[in-house]
PDB file of C-alpha atoms in Angstrom:
ATOM      1  CA  MET A   1      70.563 -58.352  66.806  1.00 77.00           C
ATOM      2  CA  LYS A   2      69.494 -55.429  68.950  1.00 85.00           C
ATOM      3  CA  LYS A   3      65.916 -55.594  70.204  1.00 94.00           C
ATOM      4  CA  ARG A   4      63.628 -52.728  69.289  1.00 96.00           C
ATOM      5  CA  LYS A   5      62.689 -50.539  72.232  1.00 97.00           C
ATOM      6  CA  VAL A   6      59.027 -50.225  73.179  1.00 98.00           C
ATOM      7  CA  THR A   7      57.652 -47.917  75.843  1.00 97.00           C
ATOM      8  CA  ILE A   8      54.100 -48.250  77.107  1.00 97.00           C
ATOM      9  CA  THR A   9      51.955 -46.278  79.519  1.00 95.00           C
ATOM     10  CA  GLY A  10      49.679 -48.132  81.929  1.00 94.00           C
ATOM     11  CA  HIS A  11      51.517 -51.441  81.699  1.00 96.00           C
ATOM     12  CA  THR A  12      50.489 -53.065  84.997  1.00 95.00           C
ATOM     13  CA  LYS A  13      46.774 -53.756  84.541  1.00 93.00           C
ATOM     14  CA  GLY A  14      44.242 -54.775  81.918  1.00 94.00           C
ATOM     15  CA  ILE A  15      45.091 -54.034  78.298  1.00 96.00           C
ATOM     16  CA  GLY A  16      48.485 -52.538  79.134  1.00 96.00           C
ATOM     17  CA  ALA A  17      49.583 -55.602  81.115  1.00 97.00           C
ATOM     18  CA  ALA A  18      48.534 -57.901  78.279  1.00 98.00           C
ATOM     19  CA  ILE A  19      50.476 -55.829  75.738  1.00 98.00           C
ATOM     20  CA  TYR A  20      53.545 -55.588  77.985  1.00 98.00           C
ATOM     21  CA  ASN A  21      53.585 -59.319  78.702  1.00 98.00           C
ATOM     22  CA  SER A  22      53.094 -60.249  75.049  1.00 98.00           C
ATOM     23  CA  LEU A  23      56.036 -58.100  73.902  1.00 98.00           C
ATOM     24  CA  GLU A  24      58.591 -58.478  76.698  1.00 96.00           C
ATOM     25  CA  ASN A  25      60.361 -61.545  75.241  1.00 96.00           C
ATOM     26  CA  ASP A  26      60.957 -60.041  71.788  1.00 97.00           C
ATOM     27  CA  PHE A  27      61.421 -56.352  72.565  1.00 98.00           C
ATOM     28  CA  ASP A  28      63.162 -54.164  75.110  1.00 97.00           C
ATOM     29  CA  VAL A  29      59.946 -53.044  76.858  1.00 98.00           C
ATOM     30  CA  ILE A  30      59.782 -50.244  79.403  1.00 97.00           C
ATOM     31  CA  GLY A  31      56.546 -49.549  81.222  1.00 97.00           C
ATOM     32  CA  PHE A  32      55.288 -46.359  82.832  1.00 97.00           C
ATOM     33  CA  SER A  33      52.491 -46.488  85.387  1.00 96.00           C
ATOM     34  CA  ARG A  34      51.455 -45.053  88.709  1.00 94.00           C
ATOM     35  CA  THR A  35      52.894 -48.147  90.403  1.00 94.00           C
ATOM     36  CA  ASN A  36      56.421 -47.213  89.316  1.00 95.00           C
ATOM     37  CA  GLY A  37      56.069 -43.465  89.825  1.00 95.00           C
ATOM     38  CA  TYR A  38      54.611 -42.241  86.521  1.00 95.00           C
ATOM     39  CA  ASN A  39      51.191 -40.657  86.896  1.00 92.00           C
ATOM     40  CA  ILE A  40      50.311 -39.134  83.530  1.00 89.00           C
ATOM     41  CA  LEU A  41      47.859 -36.784  85.242  1.00 90.00           C
ATOM     42  CA  LYS A  42      50.875 -34.923  86.639  1.00 91.00           C
ATOM     43  CA  PRO A  43      52.769 -32.707  84.166  1.00 89.00           C
ATOM     44  CA  SER A  44      56.140 -33.630  85.693  1.00 92.00           C
ATOM     45  CA  SER A  45      55.448 -37.356  85.179  1.00 92.00           C
ATOM     46  CA  MET A  46      54.232 -36.729  81.661  1.00 89.00           C
ATOM     47  CA  ARG A  47      57.448 -34.864  80.824  1.00 89.00           C
ATOM     48  CA  ARG A  48      59.479 -37.779  82.248  1.00 93.00           C
ATOM     49  CA  VAL A  49      57.533 -40.272  80.103  1.00 93.00           C
ATOM     50  CA  VAL A  50      58.208 -38.215  76.971  1.00 90.00           C
ATOM     51  CA  GLU A  51      61.866 -37.681  77.821  1.00 91.00           C
ATOM     52  CA  GLU A  52      62.457 -41.346  78.593  1.00 93.00           C
ATOM     53  CA  SER A  53      60.629 -42.383  75.398  1.00 93.00           C
ATOM     54  CA  LYS A  54      62.612 -40.213  72.996  1.00 90.00           C
ATOM     55  CA  ASP A  55      64.882 -43.067  71.953  1.00 92.00           C
ATOM     56  CA  CYS A  56      62.146 -45.705  71.718  1.00 95.00           C
ATOM     57  CA  ASP A  57      61.141 -47.235  68.406  1.00 96.00           C
ATOM     58  CA  ILE A  58      57.512 -47.764  69.422  1.00 96.00           C
ATOM     59  CA  PHE A  59      55.501 -45.731  71.909  1.00 95.00           C
ATOM     60  CA  ILE A  60      52.236 -47.318  73.060  1.00 96.00           C
ATOM     61  CA  ASN A  61      49.919 -44.662  74.462  1.00 94.00           C
ATOM     62  CA  ASN A  62      47.680 -46.921  76.533  1.00 93.00           C
ATOM     63  CA  ALA A  63      47.023 -45.458  80.000  1.00 91.00           C
ATOM     64  CA  TYR A  64      43.713 -43.681  80.199  1.00 88.00           C
ATOM     65  CA  ALA A  65      43.342 -40.727  82.507  1.00 84.00           C
ATOM     66  CA  PRO A  66      41.010 -37.822  81.736  1.00 83.00           C
ATOM     67  CA  ASP A  67      42.517 -35.647  78.991  1.00 80.00           C
ATOM     68  CA  SER A  68      45.962 -37.213  79.357  1.00 84.00           C
ATOM     69  CA  GLN A  69      46.336 -39.496  76.332  1.00 84.00           C
ATOM     70  CA  ASN A  70      45.811 -36.501  74.080  1.00 80.00           C
ATOM     71  CA  ARG A  71      48.710 -34.630  75.681  1.00 79.00           C
ATOM     72  CA  LEU A  72      51.228 -37.411  75.032  1.00 76.00           C
ATOM     73  CA  PHE A  73      51.959 -36.251  71.494  1.00 68.00           C
ATOM     74  CA  TYR A  74      55.065 -34.207  71.011  1.00 69.00           C
ATOM     75  CA  LYS A  75      56.112 -32.148  68.039  1.00 71.00           C
ATOM     76  CA  GLU A  76      59.754 -33.184  68.382  1.00 74.00           C
ATOM     77  CA  TRP A  77      58.761 -36.757  67.505  1.00 82.00           C
ATOM     78  CA  GLU A  78      57.538 -35.816  64.018  1.00 79.00           C
ATOM     79  CA  PHE A  79      60.816 -36.524  62.257  1.00 82.00           C
ATOM     80  CA  MET A  80      62.013 -39.305  64.532  1.00 85.00           C
ATOM     81  CA  PRO A  81      61.827 -42.895  63.299  1.00 88.00           C
ATOM     82  CA  LYS A  82      59.106 -43.817  65.751  1.00 90.00           C
ATOM     83  CA  HIS A  83      55.716 -45.522  65.715  1.00 94.00           C
ATOM     84  CA  ILE A  84      53.072 -44.207  68.100  1.00 93.00           C
ATOM     85  CA  ILE A  85      50.239 -46.642  68.762  1.00 95.00           C
ATOM     86  CA  ASN A  86      47.315 -45.084  70.592  1.00 94.00           C
ATOM     87  CA  ILE A  87      44.893 -47.396  72.337  1.00 94.00           C
ATOM     88  CA  GLY A  88      41.592 -45.770  71.532  1.00 92.00           C
ATOM     89  CA  ALA A  89      38.066 -47.142  71.555  1.00 91.00           C
ATOM     90  CA  THR A  90      35.047 -47.452  69.293  1.00 90.00           C
ATOM     91  CA  SER A  91      32.828 -46.022  72.046  1.00 83.00           C
ATOM     92  CA  PRO A  92      32.485 -42.582  70.377  1.00 84.00           C
ATOM     93  CA  ASP A  93      30.766 -44.342  67.469  1.00 84.00           C
ATOM     94  CA  TYR A  94      28.220 -46.145  69.663  1.00 78.00           C
ATOM     95  CA  PRO A  95      26.625 -43.768  72.182  1.00 69.00           C
ATOM     96  CA  GLN A  96      23.492 -45.941  72.206  1.00 68.00           C
ATOM     97  CA  TYR A  97      25.384 -48.609  74.155  1.00 68.00           C
ATOM     98  CA  PHE A  98      25.690 -46.384  77.189  1.00 65.00           C
ATOM     99  CA  GLY A  99      21.972 -45.846  77.614  1.00 60.00           C
ATOM    100  CA  LYS A 100      20.221 -42.819  78.998  1.00 61.00           C
ATOM    101  CA  ASP A 101      21.541 -43.289  82.535  1.00 61.00           C
ATOM    102  CA  GLY A 102      25.101 -44.265  81.662  1.00 60.00           C
ATOM    103  CA  PHE A 103      25.740 -41.620  79.029  1.00 62.00           C
ATOM    104  CA  ASP A 104      26.516 -38.792  81.463  1.00 70.00           C
ATOM    105  CA  GLU A 105      28.830 -41.038  83.467  1.00 72.00           C
ATOM    106  CA  TRP A 106      30.756 -42.161  80.375  1.00 75.00           C
ATOM    107  CA  MET A 107      30.750 -38.856  78.490  1.00 79.00           C
ATOM    108  CA  PRO A 108      34.262 -37.751  79.616  1.00 82.00           C
ATOM    109  CA  TYR A 109      35.749 -41.106  78.511  1.00 83.00           C
ATOM    110  CA  VAL A 110      33.882 -41.080  75.198  1.00 84.00           C
ATOM    111  CA  SER A 111      34.898 -37.460  74.538  1.00 86.00           C
ATOM    112  CA  ASP A 112      38.555 -38.180  75.296  1.00 89.00           C
ATOM    113  CA  LYS A 113      38.590 -41.210  72.995  1.00 89.00           C
ATOM    114  CA  ALA A 114      36.896 -39.174  70.233  1.00 89.00           C
ATOM    115  CA  ARG A 115      39.581 -36.468  70.583  1.00 90.00           C
ATOM    116  CA  LEU A 116      42.298 -39.144  70.552  1.00 89.00           C
ATOM    117  CA  ASP A 117      40.875 -40.513  67.306  1.00 91.00           C
ATOM    118  CA  TYR A 118      40.734 -37.055  65.741  1.00 90.00           C
ATOM    119  CA  GLN A 119      44.219 -36.145  66.919  1.00 88.00           C
ATOM    120  CA  SER A 120      45.676 -39.466  65.732  1.00 88.00           C
ATOM    121  CA  THR A 121      44.173 -39.020  62.272  1.00 87.00           C
ATOM    122  CA  ASN A 122      45.257 -35.389  62.067  1.00 86.00           C
ATOM    123  CA  LEU A 123      48.847 -36.098  63.108  1.00 85.00           C
ATOM    124  CA  SER A 124      49.055 -39.167  60.901  1.00 84.00           C
ATOM    125  CA  ASN A 125      48.089 -37.018  57.917  1.00 82.00           C
ATOM    126  CA  ARG A 126      50.392 -34.141  58.881  1.00 80.00           C
ATOM    127  CA  TRP A 127      53.350 -36.330  59.803  1.00 76.00           C
ATOM    128  CA  LYS A 128      53.192 -38.588  56.762  1.00 70.00           C
ATOM    129  CA  ARG A 129      56.163 -36.736  55.289  1.00 68.00           C
ATOM    130  CA  GLY A 130      58.219 -37.352  58.436  1.00 68.00           C
ATOM    131  CA  ASN A 131      59.445 -40.579  59.929  1.00 80.00           C
ATOM    132  CA  CYS A 132      56.921 -40.848  62.744  1.00 87.00           C
ATOM    133  CA  ARG A 133      53.914 -43.090  62.131  1.00 90.00           C
ATOM    134  CA  VAL A 134      50.723 -42.807  64.176  1.00 91.00           C
ATOM    135  CA  THR A 135      48.151 -45.587  64.545  1.00 94.00           C
ATOM    136  CA  ASN A 136      44.928 -45.384  66.513  1.00 94.00           C
ATOM    137  CA  LEU A 137      43.868 -48.888  67.517  1.00 96.00           C
ATOM    138  CA  ARG A 138      40.175 -48.898  68.386  1.00 95.00           C
ATOM    139  CA  PRO A 139      38.913 -52.076  70.029  1.00 94.00           C
ATOM    140  CA  HIS A 140      35.229 -52.598  70.692  1.00 88.00           C
ATOM    141  CA  PHE A 141      34.194 -53.658  74.218  1.00 83.00           C
ATOM    142  CA  VAL A 142      37.136 -55.069  76.184  1.00 88.00           C
ATOM    143  CA  ASP A 143      36.725 -56.994  79.417  1.00 84.00           C
ATOM    144  CA  THR A 144      38.583 -54.738  81.850  1.00 80.00           C
ATOM    145  CA  LYS A 145      37.730 -53.265  85.221  1.00 71.00           C
ATOM    146  CA  ALA A 146      37.240 -49.915  83.524  1.00 62.00           C
ATOM    147  CA  ILE A 147      33.922 -50.873  81.946  1.00 62.00           C
ATOM    148  CA  ASP A 148      30.963 -52.972  82.973  1.00 58.00           C
ATOM    149  CA  VAL A 149      30.769 -55.663  80.326  1.00 51.00           C
ATOM    150  CA  HIS A 150      28.374 -57.828  82.305  1.00 51.00           C
ATOM    151  CA  ASN A 151      25.327 -56.397  80.585  1.00 55.00           C
ATOM    152  CA  ARG A 152      26.801 -57.172  77.155  1.00 59.00           C
ATOM    153  CA  ASP A 153      26.451 -60.344  75.139  1.00 62.00           C
ATOM    154  CA  SER A 154      29.575 -62.420  75.704  1.00 64.00           C
ATOM    155  CA  ASP A 155      30.189 -62.682  71.962  1.00 70.00           C
ATOM    156  CA  GLU A 156      30.632 -58.879  71.853  1.00 76.00           C
ATOM    157  CA  ILE A 157      33.464 -58.772  74.367  1.00 85.00           C
ATOM    158  CA  LEU A 158      37.179 -58.778  73.552  1.00 91.00           C
ATOM    159  CA  THR A 159      39.870 -59.711  76.042  1.00 92.00           C
ATOM    160  CA  PRO A 160      42.962 -57.642  76.831  1.00 95.00           C
ATOM    161  CA  LEU A 161      44.980 -60.362  75.082  1.00 96.00           C
ATOM    162  CA  ASP A 162      42.963 -59.783  71.887  1.00 96.00           C
ATOM    163  CA  VAL A 163      44.140 -56.167  71.958  1.00 97.00           C
ATOM    164  CA  ALA A 164      47.727 -57.291  72.585  1.00 98.00           C
ATOM    165  CA  TYR A 165      47.552 -59.557  69.519  1.00 97.00           C
ATOM    166  CA  MET A 166      46.416 -56.626  67.375  1.00 97.00           C
ATOM    167  CA  VAL A 167      49.206 -54.399  68.710  1.00 98.00           C
ATOM    168  CA  ARG A 168      51.734 -57.088  67.834  1.00 98.00           C
ATOM    169  CA  TRP A 169      50.229 -57.455  64.355  1.00 97.00           C
ATOM    170  CA  ILE A 170      50.533 -53.690  63.796  1.00 97.00           C
ATOM    171  CA  ILE A 171      54.141 -53.677  65.019  1.00 96.00           C
ATOM    172  CA  ASP A 172      55.038 -56.568  62.690  1.00 95.00           C
ATOM    173  CA  GLN A 173      53.900 -54.724  59.565  1.00 94.00           C
ATOM    174  CA  PRO A 174      56.604 -53.255  57.309  1.00 91.00           C
ATOM    175  CA  VAL A 175      57.645 -49.662  57.956  1.00 85.00           C
ATOM    176  CA  SER A 176      56.256 -48.752  54.530  1.00 84.00           C
ATOM    177  CA  MET A 177      52.777 -49.730  55.761  1.00 86.00           C
ATOM    178  CA  GLN A 178      50.926 -46.912  57.502  1.00 86.00           C
ATOM    179  CA  ILE A 179      47.926 -48.124  59.465  1.00 91.00           C
ATOM    180  CA  ARG A 180      46.279 -44.920  60.589  1.00 91.00           C
ATOM    181  CA  ARG A 181      43.219 -46.348  62.263  1.00 93.00           C
ATOM    182  CA  LEU A 182      42.149 -49.886  62.962  1.00 94.00           C
ATOM    183  CA  ASP A 183      38.764 -50.768  64.445  1.00 93.00           C
ATOM    184  CA  PHE A 184      38.165 -54.330  65.525  1.00 91.00           C
ATOM    185  CA  CYS A 185      35.636 -56.431  67.381  1.00 87.00           C
ATOM    186  CA  THR A 186      34.771 -60.058  67.922  1.00 82.00           C
ATOM    187  CA  GLY A 187      33.746 -62.156  64.949  1.00 73.00           C
ATOM    188  CA  VAL A 188      29.999 -61.854  65.437  1.00 59.00           C
TER     189      VAL A 188
END
């Protein structure tokens, strides 16, 4: 049986590495990151990612770079049998966690993740008549180098592997199941 093809951005560190490693035995997984010449901040790299992902079954939009995740949606995918899984965040829902001093520093990230959530929901609603499914996976705090989780209670913090488990669960659902948005946190 032919393995389904998965492409993922940002597959060499943190959440992306955990997802890549958890899928590589059961899927044909191709990763795009700066380490192998794909910098999604550059339009030419972004076009290459899209072009090389056209024949994938599942596209995992993981790599965060300012205003880049939101540009990795392409109209030509609407009627393709594809599942786009965006790795979002719950941070837009919890500005109080960033505090007065940290809010300005985190505002670009929070704004981008809020736009990703909006765009995922909008496209999921618009594309429901096509073959392309869109899911926005929104983990709570994840222990990565991108955020300082040291001032958080340890029972609030997810691991990158927790996110990988949720991605796998989403992928394993029947095609008739449309999961548009999934928020998750630790069991506190």
